[in-house]
Coordinates of C-alpha atoms and ligand atoms in Angstrom, one line a residue:
M1 CA 131.8 -111.9 -62.6
C2 CA 130.9 -108.5 -63.9
G3 CA 129.3 -108.4 -67.3
I4 CA 129.1 -105.7 -70.0
V5 CA 126.8 -105.3 -73.0
A6 CA 126.7 -102.2 -75.2
Y7 CA 124.6 -101.4 -78.3
S8 CA 124.6 -98.8 -81.1
G9 CA 122.1 -99.6 -83.9
R10 CA 118.8 -98.9 -85.5
Q11 CA 116.5 -100.7 -83.0
Q12 CA 115.4 -99.7 -79.5
A13 CA 118.4 -100.5 -77.3
R14 CA 116.6 -101.5 -74.1
G15 CA 115.4 -105.0 -75.2
I16 CA 118.7 -105.9 -76.7
L17 CA 120.6 -104.7 -73.6
L18 CA 118.4 -106.5 -71.1
D19 CA 118.5 -109.7 -73.2
G20 CA 122.3 -109.4 -73.1
L21 CA 122.3 -109.0 -69.3
R22 CA 120.1 -112.1 -68.9
R23 CA 122.6 -114.0 -71.0
L24 CA 125.4 -112.8 -68.8
E25 CA 123.6 -113.7 -65.5
Y26 CA 125.4 -117.1 -65.4
R27 CA 128.7 -115.3 -64.8
G28 CA 127.6 -114.4 -61.2
Y29 CA 126.6 -110.9 -60.1
D30 CA 124.8 -109.0 -57.3
S31 CA 123.3 -105.9 -59.0
S32 CA 122.8 -104.5 -62.5
G33 CA 122.1 -101.3 -64.4
I34 CA 121.4 -99.7 -67.8
A35 CA 121.9 -96.4 -69.5
I36 CA 120.2 -95.4 -72.7
L37 CA 120.9 -92.2 -74.7
N38 CA 118.2 -89.8 -75.5
S39 CA 117.6 -86.0 -75.2
T40 CA 117.4 -86.8 -71.4
P41 CA 119.7 -89.8 -70.9
Y42 CA 118.0 -92.7 -69.0
L43 CA 119.7 -94.4 -66.1
A44 CA 118.3 -97.3 -64.0
R45 CA 120.1 -99.6 -61.5
A46 CA 118.9 -102.3 -59.2
V47 CA 120.2 -104.6 -56.5
G48 CA 119.6 -108.3 -57.0
K49 CA 118.5 -110.1 -60.1
V50 CA 118.3 -108.7 -63.6
A51 CA 114.5 -109.3 -63.3
E52 CA 114.3 -106.4 -60.8
L53 CA 116.0 -104.1 -63.3
E54 CA 113.7 -105.3 -66.1
R55 CA 110.7 -104.5 -63.9
R56 CA 111.8 -100.9 -63.6
V57 CA 112.7 -100.5 -67.2
A58 CA 109.3 -101.9 -68.3
Q59 CA 107.6 -99.2 -66.2
D60 CA 109.8 -96.4 -67.6
E61 CA 109.9 -97.6 -71.2
P62 CA 113.0 -95.6 -72.1
Q63 CA 113.5 -94.8 -75.8
G64 CA 116.9 -94.7 -77.5
L65 CA 119.0 -96.5 -80.0
V66 CA 122.3 -96.5 -78.1
G67 CA 123.1 -97.7 -74.6
I68 CA 125.2 -99.7 -72.2
A69 CA 124.3 -102.2 -69.4
H70 CA 126.1 -104.1 -66.7
T71 CA 125.9 -106.8 -64.1
R72 CA 128.2 -106.1 -61.1
W73 CA 130.0 -108.5 -58.9
A74 CA 131.0 -106.4 -55.9
T75 CA 134.7 -105.8 -55.2
H76 CA 135.0 -102.1 -54.0
G77 CA 131.8 -101.2 -52.1
K78 CA 128.8 -103.3 -51.1
P79 CA 126.1 -104.4 -53.7
T80 CA 123.9 -101.2 -53.5
E81 CA 122.1 -99.2 -56.1
L82 CA 124.6 -96.4 -55.9
N83 CA 127.5 -98.7 -56.4
A84 CA 125.9 -100.5 -59.3
H85 CA 127.0 -99.4 -62.8
P86 CA 126.6 -97.4 -65.1
H87 CA 128.4 -94.6 -63.3
T88 CA 128.0 -91.1 -64.4
D89 CA 129.9 -87.8 -64.3
C90 CA 129.0 -84.7 -62.4
Q91 CA 126.9 -83.3 -65.3
R92 CA 125.1 -86.7 -65.9
Q93 CA 126.3 -86.6 -69.5
I94 CA 128.8 -89.5 -69.6
F95 CA 127.8 -93.0 -68.6
L96 CA 130.3 -95.8 -68.1
V97 CA 130.4 -99.5 -67.2
H98 CA 133.6 -101.3 -66.1
N99 CA 134.9 -104.7 -65.4
G100 CA 138.2 -105.0 -63.6
I101 CA 139.9 -103.1 -60.8
I102 CA 141.5 -99.6 -60.9
E103 CA 144.4 -100.0 -58.5
N104 CA 145.4 -96.4 -58.2
Y105 CA 141.8 -95.2 -57.8
Q106 CA 142.3 -93.7 -54.3
A107 CA 145.1 -91.3 -55.6
L108 CA 143.0 -90.4 -58.6
K109 CA 139.9 -89.9 -56.5
N110 CA 141.7 -87.5 -54.1
R111 CA 142.9 -85.5 -57.0
L112 CA 139.5 -85.3 -58.6
L113 CA 137.8 -84.5 -55.3
A114 CA 140.3 -81.6 -54.8
A115 CA 139.4 -80.4 -58.3
G116 CA 135.7 -80.2 -57.3
H117 CA 134.3 -83.5 -58.7
Q118 CA 131.4 -85.0 -56.8
F119 CA 131.4 -88.8 -56.2
R120 CA 128.3 -90.7 -55.5
S121 CA 129.6 -94.3 -55.0
E122 CA 132.2 -96.2 -53.0
T123 CA 133.5 -97.9 -56.2
D124 CA 136.9 -97.7 -57.9
T125 CA 135.1 -97.4 -61.2
E126 CA 133.6 -94.0 -60.6
V127 CA 137.0 -92.3 -61.0
L128 CA 137.1 -93.3 -64.6
V129 CA 134.0 -91.4 -65.6
H130 CA 135.2 -88.3 -63.8
L131 CA 138.6 -88.6 -65.4
I132 CA 136.9 -88.8 -68.8
E133 CA 134.8 -85.7 -67.9
N134 CA 138.0 -83.9 -67.1
A135 CA 139.6 -84.9 -70.4
Y136 CA 136.6 -84.2 -72.6
N137 CA 136.8 -81.4 -75.1
G138 CA 134.2 -82.4 -77.7
H139 CA 135.8 -85.7 -78.7
L140 CA 134.7 -88.7 -76.6
E141 CA 137.2 -91.3 -77.9
S142 CA 140.2 -89.0 -77.3
A143 CA 138.9 -88.2 -73.8
V144 CA 138.6 -91.9 -72.9
Q145 CA 142.0 -92.5 -74.4
K146 CA 143.6 -89.7 -72.3
A147 CA 141.8 -90.8 -69.1
L148 CA 142.9 -94.5 -69.5
L149 CA 146.6 -93.5 -69.8
E150 CA 146.4 -92.4 -66.2
V151 CA 145.0 -95.6 -64.9
Q152 CA 146.8 -98.5 -63.3
G153 CA 145.0 -101.8 -63.0
T154 CA 142.6 -103.7 -65.3
F155 CA 139.6 -102.6 -67.2
G156 CA 137.1 -103.6 -69.8
I157 CA 134.8 -100.5 -70.3
A158 CA 132.0 -99.2 -72.4
V159 CA 131.2 -95.5 -72.4
V160 CA 128.5 -93.3 -73.9
H161 CA 128.1 -89.5 -73.9
A162 CA 124.7 -87.6 -74.4
A163 CA 126.4 -85.3 -76.9
H164 CA 127.4 -88.3 -79.1
P165 CA 124.1 -90.1 -79.6
A166 CA 125.2 -92.8 -82.0
E167 CA 128.5 -93.7 -80.5
V168 CA 129.8 -96.2 -78.0
I169 CA 133.5 -96.3 -76.9
V170 CA 134.9 -99.5 -75.5
A171 CA 138.4 -100.3 -74.3
R172 CA 140.3 -103.1 -72.6
R173 CA 143.3 -104.0 -70.6
G174 CA 143.2 -107.4 -68.8
S175 CA 139.4 -107.7 -69.0
P176 CA 137.8 -109.1 -72.2
I177 CA 135.8 -107.1 -74.7
V178 CA 134.4 -108.6 -77.8
L179 CA 132.6 -106.6 -80.6
G180 CA 129.7 -108.1 -82.5
I181 CA 129.0 -106.5 -85.9
S182 CA 125.9 -106.8 -88.1
A183 CA 124.6 -104.8 -91.1
D184 CA 122.8 -102.1 -89.0
A185 CA 124.2 -102.5 -85.5
S186 CA 127.3 -102.8 -83.5
L187 CA 127.4 -104.5 -80.1
A188 CA 130.1 -105.0 -77.5
A189 CA 130.2 -107.4 -74.6
S190 CA 132.5 -108.9 -72.1
D191 CA 131.4 -112.4 -73.3
V192 CA 130.2 -113.6 -76.6
S193 CA 127.1 -115.2 -75.1
A194 CA 125.6 -111.7 -74.9
L195 CA 126.1 -111.2 -78.6
A196 CA 125.3 -114.5 -80.1
Q197 CA 121.6 -113.8 -80.6
H198 CA 122.3 -110.8 -82.7
T199 CA 125.4 -111.6 -84.9
T200 CA 127.8 -114.3 -85.9
Q201 CA 130.6 -111.8 -86.8
V202 CA 132.9 -111.0 -83.9
V203 CA 136.1 -109.0 -83.3
Y204 CA 138.2 -109.5 -80.2
L205 CA 139.8 -106.5 -78.7
E206 CA 143.3 -106.9 -77.5
D207 CA 144.8 -105.4 -74.4
N208 CA 145.4 -101.6 -74.6
E209 CA 143.1 -101.2 -77.5
I210 CA 140.1 -98.8 -77.8
A211 CA 137.2 -99.1 -80.3
R212 CA 134.6 -96.7 -81.5
L213 CA 131.2 -98.3 -82.4
G214 CA 128.5 -96.8 -84.6
P215 CA 125.4 -98.6 -86.2
G216 CA 127.0 -101.4 -88.2
E217 CA 130.5 -99.9 -88.1
Y218 CA 133.6 -100.0 -85.9
S219 CA 137.2 -98.7 -85.8
I220 CA 140.0 -99.9 -83.5
K221 CA 143.2 -98.2 -82.4
T222 CA 145.7 -98.7 -79.6
L223 CA 145.5 -96.5 -76.5
D224 CA 148.7 -94.8 -77.7
N225 CA 146.9 -94.0 -81.0
R226 CA 148.1 -96.5 -83.6
A227 CA 145.4 -97.6 -86.0
V228 CA 144.5 -101.3 -85.9
S229 CA 143.0 -103.1 -88.8
R230 CA 141.1 -106.3 -87.7
S231 CA 138.3 -107.9 -89.6
A232 CA 135.5 -109.9 -88.0
T233 CA 135.6 -113.7 -87.5
A234 CA 132.7 -116.1 -87.6
L235 CA 131.2 -117.2 -84.3
E236 CA 130.0 -120.7 -84.2
R237 CA 127.7 -122.8 -82.0
V238 CA 127.2 -120.6 -79.0
A239 CA 123.6 -119.7 -79.7
G240 CA 122.4 -123.4 -79.6
D241 CA 124.4 -124.1 -76.4
L242 CA 122.5 -121.4 -74.6
E243 CA 119.2 -123.2 -74.8
R244 CA 118.3 -125.2 -71.6
G245 CA 115.9 -127.6 -73.5
D246 CA 113.9 -129.8 -71.2
F247 CA 116.4 -129.7 -68.4
P248 CA 115.4 -127.7 -65.2
H249 CA 118.9 -126.3 -64.8
Y250 CA 122.0 -125.8 -67.0
M251 CA 124.1 -127.7 -64.5
L252 CA 122.0 -130.9 -65.1
K253 CA 122.0 -130.3 -68.8
E254 CA 125.8 -130.0 -68.8
I255 CA 126.3 -133.1 -66.7
F256 CA 124.2 -134.9 -69.2
E257 CA 126.2 -133.5 -72.1
Q258 CA 129.4 -135.2 -70.9
P259 CA 129.2 -138.1 -73.3
E260 CA 129.2 -135.7 -76.2
A261 CA 131.8 -133.5 -74.5
V262 CA 134.2 -136.4 -74.2
E263 CA 133.4 -137.5 -77.8
N264 CA 134.2 -134.0 -79.0
A265 CA 137.4 -133.9 -77.1
L266 CA 138.5 -137.2 -78.8
R267 CA 137.1 -136.4 -82.3
G268 CA 139.9 -136.6 -84.9
R269 CA 142.5 -136.8 -82.1
V270 CA 143.0 -140.6 -81.9
N271 CA 145.6 -142.4 -84.0
H272 CA 145.1 -146.1 -83.5
S273 CA 147.7 -147.3 -86.0
E274 CA 150.4 -145.7 -83.8
G275 CA 148.7 -145.8 -80.4
V276 CA 149.1 -142.1 -80.0
A277 CA 147.1 -138.9 -79.8
K278 CA 147.0 -136.3 -82.7
L279 CA 146.7 -132.8 -81.3
G280 CA 147.0 -130.3 -84.2
G281 CA 147.3 -127.3 -81.9
L282 CA 150.5 -128.7 -80.5
E283 CA 152.2 -129.7 -83.8
S284 CA 154.2 -126.4 -84.0
V285 CA 155.8 -127.1 -80.7
L286 CA 156.1 -130.9 -80.9
D287 CA 159.9 -130.9 -81.0
R288 CA 160.2 -128.7 -77.9
L289 CA 157.6 -130.7 -76.1
S290 CA 159.3 -134.0 -76.7
Q291 CA 162.6 -132.5 -75.4
A292 CA 160.9 -131.0 -72.3
R293 CA 161.6 -132.6 -69.0
H294 CA 159.7 -130.3 -66.6
L295 CA 156.0 -129.5 -66.7
I296 CA 154.3 -126.9 -64.5
I297 CA 150.5 -126.8 -64.7
V298 CA 148.8 -123.6 -63.5
S299 CA 145.1 -123.2 -63.0
C300 CA 142.3 -122.4 -60.6
G301 CA 139.1 -124.0 -59.2
T302 CA 137.9 -127.1 -61.0
S303 CA 140.6 -126.6 -63.7
Y304 CA 143.2 -126.8 -60.8
Y305 CA 141.8 -130.2 -59.9
A306 CA 142.1 -131.3 -63.5
G307 CA 145.7 -130.2 -63.3
L308 CA 146.2 -132.3 -60.2
F309 CA 145.0 -135.3 -62.1
A310 CA 147.3 -134.4 -64.9
R311 CA 150.2 -134.6 -62.6
Y312 CA 149.5 -138.3 -62.0
A313 CA 148.7 -138.9 -65.6
F314 CA 152.0 -137.3 -66.9
E315 CA 154.0 -139.0 -64.2
T316 CA 152.5 -142.4 -65.2
L317 CA 152.7 -142.0 -68.9
T318 CA 155.9 -139.9 -69.4
D319 CA 159.2 -139.3 -67.7
M320 CA 158.5 -135.7 -67.0
T321 CA 158.8 -134.0 -63.6
V322 CA 155.4 -132.4 -63.0
E323 CA 154.2 -129.7 -60.6
T324 CA 150.7 -128.5 -60.4
E325 CA 150.4 -125.0 -58.9
L326 CA 147.5 -122.8 -58.0
A327 CA 147.7 -119.9 -60.5
S328 CA 147.2 -117.4 -57.6
E329 CA 150.2 -118.8 -55.8
F330 CA 152.5 -119.3 -58.8
R331 CA 154.0 -115.9 -58.7
Y332 CA 155.0 -116.2 -55.0
R333 CA 157.1 -119.4 -55.6
K334 CA 160.6 -119.3 -56.9
L335 CA 160.1 -122.1 -59.5
N336 CA 163.1 -123.0 -61.5
I337 CA 162.1 -122.4 -65.1
R338 CA 164.7 -123.7 -67.5
Q339 CA 164.9 -124.0 -71.2
N340 CA 163.1 -127.3 -71.2
T341 CA 160.3 -126.2 -68.9
V342 CA 156.8 -126.2 -70.2
V343 CA 154.0 -124.3 -68.5
L344 CA 150.5 -125.4 -69.2
A345 CA 147.6 -123.1 -68.3
I346 CA 144.2 -124.9 -67.9
S347 CA 141.1 -122.8 -68.1
Q348 CA 137.5 -123.3 -69.1
S349 CA 136.8 -119.6 -69.7
G350 CA 140.3 -118.6 -70.9
E351 CA 139.9 -115.4 -68.9
T352 CA 140.7 -116.2 -65.3
A353 CA 142.9 -113.4 -64.1
D354 CA 145.1 -115.4 -61.9
T355 CA 145.8 -118.0 -64.6
L356 CA 146.5 -115.3 -67.1
A357 CA 148.9 -113.5 -64.7
A358 CA 150.7 -116.9 -64.0
L359 CA 151.2 -117.6 -67.7
R360 CA 152.5 -114.1 -68.4
E361 CA 155.0 -114.6 -65.5
A362 CA 156.0 -117.9 -67.0
K363 CA 156.5 -116.3 -70.5
R364 CA 158.6 -113.6 -69.0
K365 CA 160.9 -116.3 -67.5
G366 CA 161.3 -118.0 -70.9
A367 CA 159.1 -121.1 -70.5
L368 CA 157.2 -122.7 -73.4
V369 CA 153.7 -121.6 -72.5
L370 CA 150.8 -123.8 -73.6
G371 CA 147.0 -123.6 -73.0
L372 CA 144.1 -126.0 -72.5
V373 CA 141.1 -123.8 -72.9
N374 CA 137.4 -124.2 -73.7
V375 CA 136.4 -120.7 -74.9
V376 CA 137.7 -120.2 -78.5
G377 CA 139.5 -116.8 -79.0
S378 CA 139.7 -116.1 -75.2
T379 CA 142.7 -114.2 -73.8
I380 CA 144.5 -117.3 -72.5
A381 CA 144.0 -119.0 -75.9
R382 CA 145.5 -116.0 -77.6
E383 CA 148.4 -115.5 -75.3
T384 CA 149.7 -119.0 -75.3
L385 CA 152.2 -120.1 -77.9
A386 CA 150.2 -123.2 -78.7
G387 CA 147.5 -125.3 -77.2
V388 CA 144.4 -127.4 -77.4
Y389 CA 140.8 -126.4 -77.3
S390 CA 138.6 -128.7 -75.2
H391 CA 135.5 -128.1 -77.5
A392 CA 133.2 -128.9 -74.6
G393 CA 130.6 -126.4 -75.9
M394 CA 129.5 -123.4 -73.9
E395 CA 129.2 -124.1 -70.2
V396 CA 126.6 -121.9 -68.5
G397 CA 126.3 -123.4 -65.0
V398 CA 128.7 -121.7 -62.7
A399 CA 129.9 -125.0 -61.3
S400 CA 132.0 -126.6 -63.9
T401 CA 131.1 -130.2 -65.0
K402 CA 131.4 -131.1 -68.7
S403 CA 134.5 -128.9 -68.9
F404 CA 136.2 -131.0 -66.3
T405 CA 135.7 -134.3 -67.9
S406 CA 136.7 -132.8 -71.2
Q407 CA 139.9 -131.4 -69.6
L408 CA 140.7 -134.8 -68.2
T409 CA 140.3 -136.4 -71.6
I410 CA 142.6 -134.0 -73.3
L411 CA 145.2 -134.1 -70.6
L412 CA 145.3 -137.8 -71.0
L413 CA 145.8 -137.3 -74.8
M414 CA 148.6 -134.8 -74.1
A415 CA 150.3 -137.2 -71.7
L416 CA 150.0 -139.9 -74.3
L417 CA 151.4 -137.8 -77.0
V418 CA 154.5 -137.0 -74.9
G419 CA 154.7 -140.5 -73.5
R420 CA 154.7 -142.1 -76.9
S421 CA 157.6 -139.9 -78.0
R422 CA 159.6 -141.5 -75.1
D423 CA 159.3 -144.9 -73.4
L424 CA 155.6 -145.6 -73.5
S425 CA 154.8 -148.7 -75.6
Y426 CA 152.4 -148.9 -78.5
E427 CA 150.3 -151.5 -76.5
E428 CA 150.0 -149.2 -73.5
G429 CA 149.1 -146.2 -75.7
E430 CA 146.5 -148.2 -77.6
R431 CA 145.0 -149.6 -74.4
I432 CA 144.4 -146.1 -73.2
L433 CA 143.0 -144.9 -76.5
R434 CA 140.6 -147.9 -76.6
G435 CA 139.6 -147.2 -73.0
L436 CA 139.0 -143.5 -73.7
E437 CA 136.6 -144.4 -76.6
E438 CA 134.6 -146.5 -74.1
V439 CA 134.1 -143.6 -71.8
P440 CA 131.2 -141.7 -73.5
G441 CA 129.1 -144.9 -73.5
Q442 CA 130.0 -145.6 -69.9
I443 CA 129.1 -142.1 -68.8
R444 CA 125.7 -142.6 -70.5
E445 CA 125.2 -145.7 -68.2
I446 CA 126.1 -143.7 -65.1
L447 CA 123.7 -140.9 -66.0
K448 CA 120.9 -143.5 -65.8
L449 CA 121.6 -143.6 -62.0
S450 CA 120.5 -140.0 -61.6
D451 CA 117.2 -140.9 -59.9
A452 CA 119.0 -143.3 -57.5
V453 CA 121.5 -140.6 -56.7
R454 CA 118.7 -138.2 -56.0
E455 CA 117.3 -140.7 -53.4
L456 CA 120.6 -140.8 -51.8
A457 CA 120.8 -137.0 -51.8
A458 CA 117.4 -136.9 -50.1
R459 CA 118.8 -139.0 -47.2
F460 CA 121.9 -137.0 -46.8
C461 CA 121.2 -133.4 -47.9
Q462 CA 120.6 -132.1 -44.4
A463 CA 124.1 -133.0 -43.2
S464 CA 126.2 -130.0 -42.3
H465 CA 129.5 -131.5 -43.3
F466 CA 130.9 -134.1 -45.7
L467 CA 134.3 -135.7 -46.2
Y468 CA 135.4 -136.9 -49.6
I469 CA 138.3 -139.3 -49.8
G470 CA 140.3 -140.9 -52.6
R471 CA 143.9 -142.1 -53.4
K472 CA 146.1 -141.5 -56.4
Y473 CA 144.0 -140.8 -59.5
Q474 CA 141.0 -140.6 -57.3
Y475 CA 142.4 -138.0 -54.9
P476 CA 141.8 -135.0 -57.3
I477 CA 138.3 -136.4 -57.8
A478 CA 137.7 -136.4 -54.0
L479 CA 138.7 -132.7 -54.1
E480 CA 136.5 -131.9 -57.1
G481 CA 133.5 -133.8 -55.6
A482 CA 133.8 -131.8 -52.4
L483 CA 134.1 -128.5 -54.3
K484 CA 131.0 -129.3 -56.3
L485 CA 129.0 -130.0 -53.2
K486 CA 130.1 -126.7 -51.4
E487 CA 129.7 -124.6 -54.6
V488 CA 126.1 -125.5 -55.3
S489 CA 124.5 -126.8 -52.0
Y490 CA 126.5 -124.7 -49.5
I491 CA 127.2 -127.8 -47.5
H492 CA 130.7 -127.7 -46.0
A493 CA 132.7 -130.5 -47.7
E494 CA 136.4 -131.3 -47.6
G495 CA 138.3 -133.4 -50.0
Y496 CA 141.2 -135.4 -48.5
A497 CA 143.8 -137.9 -49.7
A498 CA 142.4 -141.1 -48.1
G499 CA 145.7 -141.9 -46.4
E500 CA 145.9 -138.5 -44.8
M501 CA 142.5 -138.8 -43.2
K502 CA 143.9 -140.3 -40.0
H503 CA 146.1 -137.2 -39.5
G504 CA 143.2 -134.9 -38.6
P505 CA 139.8 -135.3 -40.3
I506 CA 139.1 -138.6 -38.6
A507 CA 138.6 -136.5 -35.4
L508 CA 135.5 -135.1 -37.0
I509 CA 133.9 -138.4 -37.8
D510 CA 130.6 -139.2 -35.9
P511 CA 127.2 -140.5 -37.0
S512 CA 126.2 -137.1 -38.4
F513 CA 129.3 -136.7 -40.5
P514 CA 129.1 -138.6 -43.8
T515 CA 132.0 -139.6 -46.0
V516 CA 132.0 -140.2 -49.7
A517 CA 134.8 -142.7 -50.5
L518 CA 136.1 -143.2 -54.0
A519 CA 136.9 -146.9 -54.1
P520 CA 137.0 -148.3 -57.7
A521 CA 138.6 -151.7 -57.9
D522 CA 142.1 -150.5 -58.6
G523 CA 145.6 -150.8 -57.2
S524 CA 144.6 -148.6 -54.2
F525 CA 141.4 -150.4 -53.4
D526 CA 142.5 -152.4 -50.4
K527 CA 144.0 -149.4 -48.8
V528 CA 140.9 -147.3 -49.3
V529 CA 138.8 -150.2 -47.8
S530 CA 141.0 -149.9 -44.7
N531 CA 140.2 -146.2 -44.5
I532 CA 136.5 -147.0 -44.9
Q533 CA 136.8 -149.4 -42.0
E534 CA 138.4 -146.7 -39.9
I535 CA 135.4 -144.5 -40.5
L536 CA 132.8 -147.2 -39.9
A537 CA 134.5 -148.1 -36.6
R538 CA 133.7 -144.5 -35.5
S539 CA 130.0 -144.9 -36.7
G540 CA 130.5 -142.5 -39.7
P541 CA 128.1 -143.1 -42.6
V542 CA 129.9 -144.0 -45.8
I543 CA 128.8 -143.6 -49.4
A544 CA 131.2 -145.6 -51.6
I545 CA 131.7 -145.2 -55.3
T546 CA 133.1 -148.4 -56.8
T547 CA 133.2 -150.5 -59.9
V548 CA 130.4 -152.7 -61.1
G549 CA 130.6 -156.2 -59.8
N550 CA 132.9 -155.3 -56.9
T551 CA 130.9 -157.0 -54.1
R552 CA 133.3 -156.4 -51.2
L553 CA 131.9 -153.0 -50.4
A554 CA 128.2 -154.0 -50.5
S555 CA 128.6 -156.1 -47.3
L556 CA 130.5 -153.3 -45.6
V557 CA 128.7 -150.0 -46.3
N558 CA 125.0 -149.2 -46.7
H559 CA 125.3 -147.0 -49.8
V560 CA 127.2 -148.0 -52.9
I561 CA 127.1 -146.4 -56.3
E562 CA 128.6 -148.6 -59.1
V563 CA 130.3 -147.3 -62.2
P564 CA 131.5 -149.4 -65.2
H565 CA 135.0 -150.7 -65.3
N566 CA 137.8 -149.1 -67.4
V567 CA 141.6 -148.7 -67.3
E568 CA 142.6 -147.5 -63.9
I569 CA 143.9 -144.2 -65.1
L570 CA 140.6 -143.5 -66.9
M571 CA 138.4 -144.2 -63.9
P572 CA 138.3 -140.5 -62.7
L573 CA 136.3 -139.8 -65.9
L574 CA 133.6 -142.1 -64.5
T575 CA 133.7 -141.7 -60.8
V576 CA 133.3 -137.9 -60.9
V577 CA 129.9 -138.2 -62.6
P578 CA 127.9 -139.5 -59.6
L579 CA 129.6 -136.9 -57.5
Q580 CA 128.4 -134.1 -59.8
L581 CA 124.9 -135.6 -59.7
F582 CA 125.0 -135.9 -55.9
A583 CA 126.0 -132.2 -55.5
Y584 CA 123.3 -131.2 -58.0
H585 CA 120.5 -133.1 -56.3
C586 CA 121.5 -132.0 -52.8
A587 CA 121.4 -128.4 -54.0
V588 CA 118.0 -128.7 -55.6
L589 CA 116.6 -130.4 -52.6
R590 CA 118.0 -127.6 -50.4
G591 CA 116.3 -125.0 -52.6
C592 CA 119.6 -123.5 -53.8
D593 CA 120.1 -121.5 -57.0
V594 CA 122.0 -124.2 -58.7
D595 CA 123.2 -122.4 -61.8
K596 CA 124.0 -119.2 -60.1
P597 CA 125.3 -120.0 -56.6
R598 CA 125.6 -117.1 -54.2
N599 CA 128.9 -115.1 -54.3
L600 CA 130.4 -117.2 -57.1
A601 CA 131.3 -116.2 -60.6
K602 CA 131.7 -118.3 -63.7
S603 CA 134.6 -116.2 -65.1
V604 CA 136.8 -114.7 -62.4
T605 CA 138.5 -111.7 -64.1
V606 CA 140.0 -110.1 -61.0
E607 CA 143.1 -111.4 -59.2
Ligands
G6P1 C1 135.5 -119.9 -61.1 C2 134.4 -120.9 -61.5 C3 134.9 -122.3 -61.4 C4 136.2 -122.5 -62.2 C5 137.2 -121.5 -61.8 C6 138.4 -121.5 -62.8 O1 135.8 -120.1 -59.7 O2 133.3 -120.7 -60.6 O3 133.9 -123.2 -61.9 O4 136.6 -123.8 -62.1 O5 136.7 -120.2 -61.8 O6 137.9 -121.0 -64.1 P1 138.6 -121.3 -65.5 O7 137.6 -120.7 -66.4 O8 139.9 -120.7 -65.5 O9 138.6 -122.8 -65.6

């Protein structure tokens, strides 16, 4: 989604800002822009890729040590040059970039128009820069503060003014801003990946805070003017994660990083002597957690499917009643939150606006709110009472892969932790832990099938539609497999519970409509085979994912992918991998932009 980068330092700003934008490209965007302060401030904006903006900037060679830049993901107004950020005031003195949505923009715009302000775009953002212009009387930070007090909605902003050539003002409410500080420069961005090349010292801004940046210095206060003292914390690892190495795409690199991601998720968290998981981040709430009877999981996208899997895992391993709810729907349901209700937010980015809104709602209602988050220091991580980091490393590909397997691993550890404080036996706990430790090696085996999966993709990638089916633990994997295919290859795909197929989707089956059937040798295998038979009887092609050595399917369907055998509840960690590879290869063969699929964003910071 939209990305912000800002710089105030002693080097030319343009290279640093453009480099930041390139590092934010993965979030998804449709236009970009840059403003650099000088005696005549420089502004350039372009529709399409950052490369287009770079081309223009290279021609103009703007000079200046302070500037702001933005990638825009259109919400209000089409992706045009005029709607791209930075926006500027009537006098072209103030420049502003914004992530989020200004909900009362129409009322503010009417008022500003009546006062004679001239608007150039269709965006909600432009009202901000005119509000600041209105409030300005020689002091930029106070003007921004005053303007923001009138605003309803969400914002992460960066603002510069031609009369303040060393200064950048940033502020946030509901949309992340992180500061990066080095000896001679200060940066700000919506995402640490834009800063990691330049500094290892970061400061996270909280909601309703405003910061003033100068070369190598910063100060923070609240929007209602209380001083905030916050020192920088060290940033680790991100820079290395940003390199693609020999892989043609981040998505493939991240699929191949899954053995390490699962290892990292397990590292230091396995207690064999007691057959239980050790999750330091949950220790402070362990008592409440072991009393809890009701778990509600809230999340979006791939994290939602991890949550659907967790429902099965918690129901199997604990005596909790579990509901998994789409975060965007959570607030419309009247869920009974009691004293012993736990709400678990799952999010890779830790910034998804719907998930954040759901957890705030749950907090208001008195639930114990926990998080399972990948990005350290993200808003969801900070707003939950306790939680677990997945430590999957930075995920750049928009379509989530290693985060998903990492989430499944930790959700199993969480269920085990709760289960062992109740009825779950040591033997059962230990069997799962041993099985989990097998998973990284088994994923490595599956990754060797990548070429074979590419051949399969070559046979099928021209299909217009796909059905994915699975039962029980494999049902969320069918949904995730279908999501991966549509996200990156734009092939229409539906995930269905295998048993539900005969209540509708079977009407679609014909020789041009392939089905991917998740059929490991488990307790549901015979029933899934019956569903496969029903498809074959209607001449539908079937690709089956099953367990090594399971010969029954080979005589039935033409295309079988075999994964190693593990404990039934752990099989989703294995069966999802060929589905990720299949989606990836289909997308490449169809010439799609795998890492940055059209219209999608990595971090969805609007509701
Ligand atoms: C976006 C991404 C998905 C992701 C979803 C939830 O739609 O494109 O890959 O699964 O957001 O994101 P989260 O960061 O909360 O897991």
